[in-house]
Coordinates of C-alpha atoms in Angstrom, one line a residue:
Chain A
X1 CA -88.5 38.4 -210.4
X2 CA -89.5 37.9 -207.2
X3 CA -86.4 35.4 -206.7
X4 CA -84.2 37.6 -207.4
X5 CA -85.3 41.0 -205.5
X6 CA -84.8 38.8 -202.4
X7 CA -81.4 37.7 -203.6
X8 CA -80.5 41.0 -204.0
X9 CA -81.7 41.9 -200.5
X10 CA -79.3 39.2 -198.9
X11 CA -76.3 39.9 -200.7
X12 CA -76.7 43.9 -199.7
X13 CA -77.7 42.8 -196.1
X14 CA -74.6 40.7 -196.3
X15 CA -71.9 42.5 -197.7
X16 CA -73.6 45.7 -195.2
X17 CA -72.9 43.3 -192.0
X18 CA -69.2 42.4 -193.6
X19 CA -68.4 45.7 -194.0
X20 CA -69.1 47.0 -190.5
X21 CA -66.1 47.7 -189.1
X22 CA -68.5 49.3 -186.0
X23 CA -70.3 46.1 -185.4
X24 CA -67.0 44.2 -184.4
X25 CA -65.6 47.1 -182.5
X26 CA -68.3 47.1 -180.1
X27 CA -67.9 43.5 -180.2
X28 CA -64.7 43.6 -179.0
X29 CA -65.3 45.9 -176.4
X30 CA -68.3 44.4 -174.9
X31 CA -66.7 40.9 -174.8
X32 CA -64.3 39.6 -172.3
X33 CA -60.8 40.0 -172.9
X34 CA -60.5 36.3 -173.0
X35 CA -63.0 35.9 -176.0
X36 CA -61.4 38.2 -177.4
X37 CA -58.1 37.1 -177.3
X38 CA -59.6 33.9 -178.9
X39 CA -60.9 35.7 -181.8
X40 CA -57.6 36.9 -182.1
X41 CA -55.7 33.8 -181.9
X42 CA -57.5 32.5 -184.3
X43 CA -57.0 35.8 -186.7
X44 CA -53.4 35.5 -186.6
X45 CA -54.0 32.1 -187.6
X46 CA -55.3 33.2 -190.9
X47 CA -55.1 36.5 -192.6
X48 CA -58.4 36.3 -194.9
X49 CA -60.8 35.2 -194.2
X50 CA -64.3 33.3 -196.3
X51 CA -66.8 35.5 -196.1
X52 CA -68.6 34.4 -199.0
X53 CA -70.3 31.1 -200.1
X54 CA -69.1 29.8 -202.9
X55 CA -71.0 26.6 -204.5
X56 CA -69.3 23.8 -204.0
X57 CA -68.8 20.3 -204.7
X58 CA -67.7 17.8 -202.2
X59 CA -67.5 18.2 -198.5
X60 CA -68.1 21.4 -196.9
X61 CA -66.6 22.5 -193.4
X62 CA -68.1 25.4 -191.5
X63 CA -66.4 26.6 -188.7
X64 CA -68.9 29.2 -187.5
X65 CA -70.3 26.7 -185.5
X66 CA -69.5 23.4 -183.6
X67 CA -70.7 21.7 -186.7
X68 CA -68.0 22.4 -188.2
X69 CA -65.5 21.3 -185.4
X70 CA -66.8 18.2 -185.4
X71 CA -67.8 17.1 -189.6
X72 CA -63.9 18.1 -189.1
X73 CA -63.1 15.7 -186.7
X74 CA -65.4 13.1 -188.4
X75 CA -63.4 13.5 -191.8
X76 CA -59.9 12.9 -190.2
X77 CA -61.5 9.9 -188.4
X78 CA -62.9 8.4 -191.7
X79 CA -59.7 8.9 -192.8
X80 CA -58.1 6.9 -190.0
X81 CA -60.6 4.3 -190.2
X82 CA -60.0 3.8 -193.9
X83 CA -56.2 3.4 -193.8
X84 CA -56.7 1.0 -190.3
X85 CA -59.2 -1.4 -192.3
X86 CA -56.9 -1.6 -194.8
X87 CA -54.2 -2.4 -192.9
X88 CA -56.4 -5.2 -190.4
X89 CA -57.9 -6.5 -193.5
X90 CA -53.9 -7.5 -195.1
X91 CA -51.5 -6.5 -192.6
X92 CA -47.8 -6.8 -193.8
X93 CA -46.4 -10.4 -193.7
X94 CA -43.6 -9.1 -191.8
X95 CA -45.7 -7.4 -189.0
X96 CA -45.7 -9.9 -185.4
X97 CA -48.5 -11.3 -184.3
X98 CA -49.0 -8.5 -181.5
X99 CA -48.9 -6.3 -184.3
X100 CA -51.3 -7.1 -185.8
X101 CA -53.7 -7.7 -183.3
X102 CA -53.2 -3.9 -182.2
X103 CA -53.7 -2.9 -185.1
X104 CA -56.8 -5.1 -185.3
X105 CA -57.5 -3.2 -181.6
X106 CA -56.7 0.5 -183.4
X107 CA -58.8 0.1 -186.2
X108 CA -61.7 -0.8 -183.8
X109 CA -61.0 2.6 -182.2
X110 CA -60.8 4.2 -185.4
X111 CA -64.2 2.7 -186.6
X112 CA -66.0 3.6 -183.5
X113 CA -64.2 7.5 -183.6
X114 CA -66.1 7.6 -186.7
X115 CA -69.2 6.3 -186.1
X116 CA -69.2 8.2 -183.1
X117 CA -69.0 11.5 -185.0
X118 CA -71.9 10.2 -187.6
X119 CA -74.2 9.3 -185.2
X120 CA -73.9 12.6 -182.9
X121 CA -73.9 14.7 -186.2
X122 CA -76.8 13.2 -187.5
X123 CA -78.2 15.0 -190.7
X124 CA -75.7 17.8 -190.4
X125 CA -72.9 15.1 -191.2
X126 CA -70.9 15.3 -194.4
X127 CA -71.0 13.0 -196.6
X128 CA -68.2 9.8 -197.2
X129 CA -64.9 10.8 -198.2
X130 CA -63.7 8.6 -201.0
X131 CA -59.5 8.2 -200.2
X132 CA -56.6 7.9 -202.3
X133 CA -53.9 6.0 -200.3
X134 CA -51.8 5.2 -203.9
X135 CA -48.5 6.6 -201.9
X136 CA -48.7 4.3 -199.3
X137 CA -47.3 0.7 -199.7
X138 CA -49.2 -1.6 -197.6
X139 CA -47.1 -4.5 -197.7
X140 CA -44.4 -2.9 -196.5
X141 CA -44.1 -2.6 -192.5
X142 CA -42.1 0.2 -192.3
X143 CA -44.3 1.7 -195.2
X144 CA -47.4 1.1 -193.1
X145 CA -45.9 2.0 -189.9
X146 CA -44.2 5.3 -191.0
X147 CA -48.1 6.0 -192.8
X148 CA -49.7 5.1 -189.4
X149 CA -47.3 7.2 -187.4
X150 CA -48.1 10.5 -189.8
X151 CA -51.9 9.7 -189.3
X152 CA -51.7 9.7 -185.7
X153 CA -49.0 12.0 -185.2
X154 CA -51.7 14.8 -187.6
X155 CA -54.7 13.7 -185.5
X156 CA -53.2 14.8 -182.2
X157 CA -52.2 18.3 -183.6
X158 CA -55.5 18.7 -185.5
X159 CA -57.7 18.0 -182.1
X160 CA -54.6 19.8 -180.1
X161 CA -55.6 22.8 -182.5
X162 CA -58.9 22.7 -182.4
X163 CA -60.2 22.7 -178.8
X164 CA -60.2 26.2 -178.7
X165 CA -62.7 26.6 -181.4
X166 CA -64.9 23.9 -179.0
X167 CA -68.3 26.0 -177.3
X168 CA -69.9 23.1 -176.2
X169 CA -68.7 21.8 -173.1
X170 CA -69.8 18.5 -173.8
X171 CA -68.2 18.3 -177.3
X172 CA -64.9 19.6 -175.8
X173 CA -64.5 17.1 -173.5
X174 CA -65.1 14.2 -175.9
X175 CA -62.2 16.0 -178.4
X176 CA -59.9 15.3 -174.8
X177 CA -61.5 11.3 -174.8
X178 CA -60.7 10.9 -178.5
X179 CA -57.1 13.2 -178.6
X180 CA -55.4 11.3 -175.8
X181 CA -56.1 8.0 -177.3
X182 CA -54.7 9.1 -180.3
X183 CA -51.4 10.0 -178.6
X184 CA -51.7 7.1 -176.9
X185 CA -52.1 5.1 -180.3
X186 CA -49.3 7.9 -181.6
X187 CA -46.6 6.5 -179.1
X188 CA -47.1 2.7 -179.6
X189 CA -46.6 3.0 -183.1
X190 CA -43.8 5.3 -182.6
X191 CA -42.1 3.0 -180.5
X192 CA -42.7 0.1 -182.9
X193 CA -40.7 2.1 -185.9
X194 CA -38.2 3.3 -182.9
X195 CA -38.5 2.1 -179.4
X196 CA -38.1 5.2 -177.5
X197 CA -39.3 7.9 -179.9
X198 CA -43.0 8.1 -178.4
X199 CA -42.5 11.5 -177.4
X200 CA -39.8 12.6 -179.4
X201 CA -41.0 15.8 -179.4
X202 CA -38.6 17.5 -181.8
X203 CA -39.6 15.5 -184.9
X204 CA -43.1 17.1 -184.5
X205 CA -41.9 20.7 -184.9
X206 CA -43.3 21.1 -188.1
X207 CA -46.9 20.0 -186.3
X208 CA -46.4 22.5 -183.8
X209 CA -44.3 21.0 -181.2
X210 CA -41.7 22.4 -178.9
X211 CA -39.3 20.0 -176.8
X212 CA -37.8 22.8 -174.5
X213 CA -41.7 23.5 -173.6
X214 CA -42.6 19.8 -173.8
X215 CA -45.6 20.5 -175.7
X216 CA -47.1 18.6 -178.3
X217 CA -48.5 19.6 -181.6
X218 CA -51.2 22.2 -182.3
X219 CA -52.1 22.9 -185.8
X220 CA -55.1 24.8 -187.0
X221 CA -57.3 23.0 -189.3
X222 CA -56.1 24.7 -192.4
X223 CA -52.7 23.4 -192.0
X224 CA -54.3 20.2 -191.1
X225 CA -56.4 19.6 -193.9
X226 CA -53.3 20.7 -196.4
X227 CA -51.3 18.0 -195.0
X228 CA -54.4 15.6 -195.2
X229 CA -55.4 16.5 -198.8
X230 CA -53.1 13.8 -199.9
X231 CA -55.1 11.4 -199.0
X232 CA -58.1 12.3 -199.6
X233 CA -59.7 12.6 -203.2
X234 CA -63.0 14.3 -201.8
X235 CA -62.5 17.8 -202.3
X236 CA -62.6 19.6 -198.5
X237 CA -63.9 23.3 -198.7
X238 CA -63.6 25.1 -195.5
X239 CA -65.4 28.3 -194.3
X240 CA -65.5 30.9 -191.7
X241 CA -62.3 29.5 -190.4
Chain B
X1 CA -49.0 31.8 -185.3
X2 CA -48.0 35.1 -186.8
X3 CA -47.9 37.8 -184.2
X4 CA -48.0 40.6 -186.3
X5 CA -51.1 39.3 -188.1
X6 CA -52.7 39.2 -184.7
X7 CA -51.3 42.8 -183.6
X8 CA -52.9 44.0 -187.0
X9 CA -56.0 43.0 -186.8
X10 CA -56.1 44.3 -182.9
X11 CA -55.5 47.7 -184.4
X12 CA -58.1 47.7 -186.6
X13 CA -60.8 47.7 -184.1
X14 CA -58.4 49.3 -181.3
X15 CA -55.8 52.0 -182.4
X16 CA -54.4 52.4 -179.2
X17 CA -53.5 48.6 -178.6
X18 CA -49.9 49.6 -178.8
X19 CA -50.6 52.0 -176.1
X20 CA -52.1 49.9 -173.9
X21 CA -49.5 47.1 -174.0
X22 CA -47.2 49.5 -172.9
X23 CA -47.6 53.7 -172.1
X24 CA -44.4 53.8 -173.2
X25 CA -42.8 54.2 -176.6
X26 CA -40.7 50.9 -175.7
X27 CA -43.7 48.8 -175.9
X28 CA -42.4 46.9 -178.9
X29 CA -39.4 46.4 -177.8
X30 CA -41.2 44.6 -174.6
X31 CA -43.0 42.6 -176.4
X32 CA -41.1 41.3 -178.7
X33 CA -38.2 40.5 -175.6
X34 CA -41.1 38.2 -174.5
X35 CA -41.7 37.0 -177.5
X36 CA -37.6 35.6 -177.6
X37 CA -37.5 34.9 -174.1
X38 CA -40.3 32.3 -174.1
X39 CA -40.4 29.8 -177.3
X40 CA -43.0 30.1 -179.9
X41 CA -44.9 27.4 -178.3
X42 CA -45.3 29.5 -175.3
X43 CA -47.1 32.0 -176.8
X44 CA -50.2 31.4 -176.3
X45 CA -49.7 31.8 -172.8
X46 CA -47.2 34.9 -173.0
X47 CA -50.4 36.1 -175.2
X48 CA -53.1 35.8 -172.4
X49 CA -51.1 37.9 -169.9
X50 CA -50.0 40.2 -172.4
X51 CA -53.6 40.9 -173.2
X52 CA -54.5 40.6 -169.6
X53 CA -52.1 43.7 -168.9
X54 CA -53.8 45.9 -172.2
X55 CA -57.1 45.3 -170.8
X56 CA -56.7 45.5 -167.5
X57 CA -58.2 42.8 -167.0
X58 CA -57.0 39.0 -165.7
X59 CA -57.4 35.6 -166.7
X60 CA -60.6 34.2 -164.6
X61 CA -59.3 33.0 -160.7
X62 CA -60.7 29.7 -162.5
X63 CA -58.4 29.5 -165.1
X64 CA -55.5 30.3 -162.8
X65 CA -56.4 27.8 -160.6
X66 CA -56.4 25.1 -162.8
X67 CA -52.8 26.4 -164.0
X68 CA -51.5 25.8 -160.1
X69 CA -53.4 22.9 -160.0
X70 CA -51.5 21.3 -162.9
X71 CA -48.5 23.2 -161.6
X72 CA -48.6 20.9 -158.6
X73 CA -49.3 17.7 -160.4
X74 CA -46.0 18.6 -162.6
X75 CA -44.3 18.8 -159.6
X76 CA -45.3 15.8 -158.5
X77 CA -44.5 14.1 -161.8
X78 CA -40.5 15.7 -162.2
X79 CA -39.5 15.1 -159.0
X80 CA -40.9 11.6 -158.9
X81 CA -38.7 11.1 -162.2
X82 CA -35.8 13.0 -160.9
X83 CA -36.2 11.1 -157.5
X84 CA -35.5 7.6 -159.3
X85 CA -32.9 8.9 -161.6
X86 CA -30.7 10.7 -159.1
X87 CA -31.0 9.4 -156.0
X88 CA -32.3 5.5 -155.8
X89 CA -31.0 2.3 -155.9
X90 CA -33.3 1.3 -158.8
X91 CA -31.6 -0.5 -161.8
X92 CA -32.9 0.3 -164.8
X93 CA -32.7 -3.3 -166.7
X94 CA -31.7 -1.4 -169.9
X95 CA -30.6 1.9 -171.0
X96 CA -33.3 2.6 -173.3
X97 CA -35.5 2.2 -170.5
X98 CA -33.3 4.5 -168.5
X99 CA -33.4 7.0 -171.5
X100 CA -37.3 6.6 -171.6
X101 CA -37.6 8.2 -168.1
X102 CA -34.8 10.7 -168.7
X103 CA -37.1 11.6 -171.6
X104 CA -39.9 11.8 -169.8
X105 CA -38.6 13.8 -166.6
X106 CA -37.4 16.5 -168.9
X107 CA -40.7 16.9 -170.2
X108 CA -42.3 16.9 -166.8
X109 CA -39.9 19.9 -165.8
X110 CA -40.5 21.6 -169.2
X111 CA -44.1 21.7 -168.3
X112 CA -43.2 23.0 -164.3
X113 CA -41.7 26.0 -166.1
X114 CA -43.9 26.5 -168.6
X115 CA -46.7 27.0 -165.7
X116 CA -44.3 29.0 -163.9
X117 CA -44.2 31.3 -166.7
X118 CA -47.7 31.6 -167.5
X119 CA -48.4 32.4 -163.9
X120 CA -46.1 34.7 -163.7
X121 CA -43.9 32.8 -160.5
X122 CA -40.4 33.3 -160.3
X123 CA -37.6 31.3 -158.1
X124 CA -37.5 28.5 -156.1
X125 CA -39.9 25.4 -156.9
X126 CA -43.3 25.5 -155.0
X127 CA -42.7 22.0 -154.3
X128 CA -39.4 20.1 -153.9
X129 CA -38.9 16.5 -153.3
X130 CA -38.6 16.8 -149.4
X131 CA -42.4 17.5 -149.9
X132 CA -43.5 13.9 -151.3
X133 CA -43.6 10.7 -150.2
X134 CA -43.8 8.5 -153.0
X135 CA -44.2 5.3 -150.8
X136 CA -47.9 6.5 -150.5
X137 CA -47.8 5.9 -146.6
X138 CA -45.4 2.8 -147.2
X139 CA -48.4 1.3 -149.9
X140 CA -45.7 1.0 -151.8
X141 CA -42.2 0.8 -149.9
X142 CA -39.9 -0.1 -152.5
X143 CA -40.2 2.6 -154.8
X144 CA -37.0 3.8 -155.3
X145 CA -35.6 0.0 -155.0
X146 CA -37.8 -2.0 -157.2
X147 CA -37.9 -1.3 -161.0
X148 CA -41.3 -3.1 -161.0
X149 CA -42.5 -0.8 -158.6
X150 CA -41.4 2.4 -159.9
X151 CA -42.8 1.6 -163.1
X152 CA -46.5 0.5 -161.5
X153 CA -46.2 4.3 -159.6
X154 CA -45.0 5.7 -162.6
X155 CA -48.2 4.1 -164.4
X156 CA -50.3 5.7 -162.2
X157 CA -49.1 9.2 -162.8
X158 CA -49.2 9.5 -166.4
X159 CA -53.1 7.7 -166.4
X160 CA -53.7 10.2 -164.3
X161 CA -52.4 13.2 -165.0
X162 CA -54.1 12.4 -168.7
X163 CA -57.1 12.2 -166.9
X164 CA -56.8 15.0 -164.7
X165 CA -56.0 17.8 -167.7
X166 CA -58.8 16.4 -169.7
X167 CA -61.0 16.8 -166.9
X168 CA -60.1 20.9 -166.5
X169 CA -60.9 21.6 -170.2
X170 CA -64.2 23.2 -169.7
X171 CA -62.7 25.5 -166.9
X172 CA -60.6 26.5 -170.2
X173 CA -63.1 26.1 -172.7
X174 CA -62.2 28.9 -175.6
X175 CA -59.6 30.3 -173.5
X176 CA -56.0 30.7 -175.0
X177 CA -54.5 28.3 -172.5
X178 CA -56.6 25.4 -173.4
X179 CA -54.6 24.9 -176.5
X180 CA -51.0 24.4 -174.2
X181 CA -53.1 22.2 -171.7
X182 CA -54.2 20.2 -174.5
X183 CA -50.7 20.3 -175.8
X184 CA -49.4 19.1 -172.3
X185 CA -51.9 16.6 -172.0
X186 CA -51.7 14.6 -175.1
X187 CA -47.5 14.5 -174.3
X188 CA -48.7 12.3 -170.9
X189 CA -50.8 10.3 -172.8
X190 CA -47.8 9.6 -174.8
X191 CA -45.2 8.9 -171.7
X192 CA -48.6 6.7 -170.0
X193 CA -48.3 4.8 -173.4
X194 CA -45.1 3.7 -173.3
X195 CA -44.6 3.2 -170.0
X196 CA -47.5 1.1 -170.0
X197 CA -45.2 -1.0 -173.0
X198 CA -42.9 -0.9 -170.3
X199 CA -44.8 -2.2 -167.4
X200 CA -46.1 -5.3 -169.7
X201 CA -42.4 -6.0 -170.7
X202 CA -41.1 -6.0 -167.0
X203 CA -44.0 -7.6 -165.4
X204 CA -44.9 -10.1 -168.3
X205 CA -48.4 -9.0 -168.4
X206 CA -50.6 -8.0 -171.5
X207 CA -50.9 -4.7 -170.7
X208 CA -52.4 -2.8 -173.9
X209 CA -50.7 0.6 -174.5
X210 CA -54.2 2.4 -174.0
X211 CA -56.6 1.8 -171.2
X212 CA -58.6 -1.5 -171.9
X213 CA -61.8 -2.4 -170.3
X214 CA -61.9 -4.3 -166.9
X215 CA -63.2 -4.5 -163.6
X216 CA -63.1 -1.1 -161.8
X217 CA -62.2 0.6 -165.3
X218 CA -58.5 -0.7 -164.2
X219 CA -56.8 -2.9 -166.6
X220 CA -53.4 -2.7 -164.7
X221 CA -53.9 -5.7 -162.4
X222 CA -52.7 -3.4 -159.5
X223 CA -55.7 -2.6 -157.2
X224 CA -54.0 -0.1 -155.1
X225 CA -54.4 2.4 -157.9
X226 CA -58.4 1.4 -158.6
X227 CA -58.7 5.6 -158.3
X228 CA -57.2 5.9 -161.1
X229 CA -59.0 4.4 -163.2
X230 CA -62.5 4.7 -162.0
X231 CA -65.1 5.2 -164.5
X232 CA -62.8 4.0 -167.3
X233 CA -65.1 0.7 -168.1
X234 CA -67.7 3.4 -169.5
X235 CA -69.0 2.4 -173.2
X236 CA -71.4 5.5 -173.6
X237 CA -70.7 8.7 -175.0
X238 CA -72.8 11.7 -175.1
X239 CA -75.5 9.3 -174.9
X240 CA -74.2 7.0 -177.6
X241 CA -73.6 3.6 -176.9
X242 CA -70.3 2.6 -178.7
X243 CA -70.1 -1.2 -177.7
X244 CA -71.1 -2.5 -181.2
X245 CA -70.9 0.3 -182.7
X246 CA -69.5 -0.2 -186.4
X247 CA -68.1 -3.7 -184.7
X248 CA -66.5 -2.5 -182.1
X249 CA -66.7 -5.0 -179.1
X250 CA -67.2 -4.1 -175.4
X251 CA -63.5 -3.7 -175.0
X252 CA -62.6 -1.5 -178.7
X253 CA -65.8 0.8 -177.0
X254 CA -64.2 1.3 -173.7
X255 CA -60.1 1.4 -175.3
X256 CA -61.6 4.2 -177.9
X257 CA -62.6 7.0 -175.4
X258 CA -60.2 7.7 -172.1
X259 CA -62.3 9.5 -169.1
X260 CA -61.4 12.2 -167.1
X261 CA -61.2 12.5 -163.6
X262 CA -63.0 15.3 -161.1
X263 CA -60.2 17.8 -159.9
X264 CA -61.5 16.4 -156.2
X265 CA -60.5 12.8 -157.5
X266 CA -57.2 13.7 -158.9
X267 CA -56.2 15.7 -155.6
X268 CA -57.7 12.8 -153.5
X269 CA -55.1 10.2 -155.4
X270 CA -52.0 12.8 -155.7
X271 CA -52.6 13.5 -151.8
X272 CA -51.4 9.9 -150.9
X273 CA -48.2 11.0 -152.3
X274 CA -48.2 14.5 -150.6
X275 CA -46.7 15.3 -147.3
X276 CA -49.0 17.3 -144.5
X277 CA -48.4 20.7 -144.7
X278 CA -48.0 20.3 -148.4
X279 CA -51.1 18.2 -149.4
X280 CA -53.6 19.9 -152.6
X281 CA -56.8 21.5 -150.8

């Protein structure tokens, strides 16, 4: 009985807190315009928003806090590091011997991205991710390149995207150590499927790219985790995004 | 993005947004001329001013600053690229290697006027190539007439540049404009990339496309640009040693995390290439 008058108490103070319009008015007007063009940002990114907690199974992101952000960043690195042992472990026959020594190199990276993340998350980490790369053919070069390209391509637009969310100064900066090496990783294989395409920024449109701005992409981890979800069997719930 | 998603939600907790973005009935019609006059990928940035103007209030001097800071390094960046394309007696061996740098300048100008934009700077460049001297004081003489050297100079840019966004984050930390600096960023880390490839294929040395552990944190065999690349042999992140770290070996530790550089660093190195009069205070 007890239980449950407590339960009850929660959900109203909950639902009480949701419902107060007044409470993020004021909010809005006592913060900066910057934090508040943030907030905004980031609503325009998504319409509704998860107040609730459903139970759930799997991997849970939160984004209220830099928790989040990073058991984010931790997932896409396991699933880097997954695809990159695979490849190092019975690279293509047709790959070149510098080939496969970088990818050797990249899947080192990869590895160390991801232990990184465990280590520095500690408890609060997520669990494993269990994979599913059945659509990729990894005896094929071109099959593993064009899979390797996708991979890196996402993981610049997924940190590109999330650096915003970042409120630990130390955290953000370590997003920019990890991102550019990405790219960097982004325009070697690039230029492997298509010497010259490294930056081609008008193939990354749908990530979020412009070429007349010369930016690269930006996606918000929604979009990023949709495009992931292929490859991932884990089921990925996300809240307060 | 969706704008009017972000409009709507403004309204809910201010109905006078649309007043404040412009006392006049024409506000929308403002806004969304912005909105077509600047791509979608500018928005961000057309955002920040736009909300700067509703509020009355402006973007930190901070975050400004970094903006002109990176301005300047754009500069620096397009008219180096511009310089070897338009007027130097460099022969570019190939023409994808041509088409690389052509690739590459246009970026480097797309970013000069995308920070024009954002800080709201109309007309003529604040920096033209008169203003440089890309021999670095004659360090490197044969700029415009050696491939070789071009490339090595070129090198140096890009790492840096990388290094120099990355280390201006915090000053943008949760700000709007972090997301296009980040955007800008990892496109130099790209270009570096590649014209690292390059530089290994001219100069027949095994340079790796990322930065690789080495003396002075410079793996480019070049010590003229040690700057560059101080701090770059570091294997320890937010107090995590990485060497060994799920296998990975001294070197994998130090290639899986670029540094950044102080803004005093980057303006030290860019300065070399700066004429008096001109030079980044």
């Amino acid at each position: 009985m007890k239980n449950n008058e407590l339960e009850t108490k929660n959900e109203l103070q909950d639902e009480r807190l949701l419902n107060s319009t007044v409470g993020r008015r004021s909010f809005l007007q006592y913060a900066g315009a910057s934090a508040a063009a943030i907030a905004l940002v980031a609503a325009g990114c998504k319409k509704d928003r998860g107040y609730e907690n459903p139970t759930m199974d799997g991997a849970t992101l939160d984004f209220k806090t830099d928790v989040g952000v990073l058991n984010y960043a931790y997932a896409l690195e396991q699933l880097e590091a997954a695809f990159y042992i695979k490849v190092a472990s019975a690279p293509p026959a047709a790959f070149t011997a510098a080939q496969k020594a970088y990818f050797q190199d990249v899947q080192f990276h990869e590895i160390a991205h991801r232990e990184f993340f465990k280590k520095a998350l500690s408890t609060a980490a997520i669990g494993s991710l269990e994979v599913d790369f059945s659509s990729i053919d990894f005896t094929s070069a071109s099959g593993v390149l064009a899979a390797a390209q996708s991979f890196e391509d996402l993981g610049v637009a997924a940190y590109n995207g999330a650096g915003v969310r970042i409120t630990t100064t130390d955290y953000l900066v370590l997003a920019g150590k990890i991102v550019s090496v990405e790219a960097r990783h982004a325009a070697w294989v690039r230029d492997q499927i298509s010497n010259g395409s490294f930056a081609d920024l008008n193939s990354l449109t749908a990530l979020g790219a412009s070429n007349s701005a010369g930016l690269d992409g930006a996606l918000t981890p929604d979009k990023v985790l949709a495009i992931a979800g292929k490859y991932v069997k884990t089921k990925i719930n996300v809240i307060n995004l | 993005m969706n704008i009017l998603n972000i409009l709507d939600e403004i309204e809910k907790v201010d109905g006078e947004i649309y007043e404040r973005l412009s006392p006049r009935r024409s506000a929308m019609k403002d806004f969304f001329n912005v909105g077509k006059k600047i791509s979608m990928a500018a928005l961000p940035l057309a955002l920040g001013s736009m909300f700067q103007k509703a509020y009355g209030q402006t973007n930190p001097s901070t975050v400004n600053d970094v903006l002109n800071f990176a301005l300047a390094l754009e500069y620096l960046e397009y008219n180096y690229y511009n310089h070897a394309l338009t007027n130097s007696t460099i022969t570019f061996p190939t023409s994808a290697s041509n088409a690389a740098i052509t690739t590459i300048r246009a970026h480097e100008r797309a970013h000069v006027d995308l920070l024009k934009s954002a800080l709201q700077i109309t007309g003529a460049d604040g920096y033209v190539d008169a203003d440089f001297d890309f021999t670095a004081g004659g360090a490197f003489g044969d700029v415009f007439s050696n491939y070789q050297t071009f490339l090595k100079v070129a090198l140096a840019f890009e790492d840096t540049g990388v290094r120099a966004y990355k280390g201006q984050a915090p000053i943008l930390k949760g700000n709007a404009v972090l997301t296009t600096a980040l955007q800008i960023h990892s496109v130099e880390a790209r270009h570096a990339s590649h014209i690292r490839q390059m530089v290994a294929a001219s100069l027949g040395v095994a340079l790796k496309p990322w930065i690789s552990y080495a003396a002075n944190g410079n793996d480019t065999g070049i010590s003229a640009v040690d700057a560059v690349y101080a701090g770059e042999q570091n294997t320890m992140q937010a107090g995590i040693e990485i060497n060994g770290l799920g296998g990975a070996s001294q070197t994998q530790a130090a290639e899986s995390f670029d540094e950044f550089l102080t803004g005093a660093a980057v303006k030290t190195i860019a300065n070399q290439f700066i004429k008096t009069g001109k030079k980044l205070a």
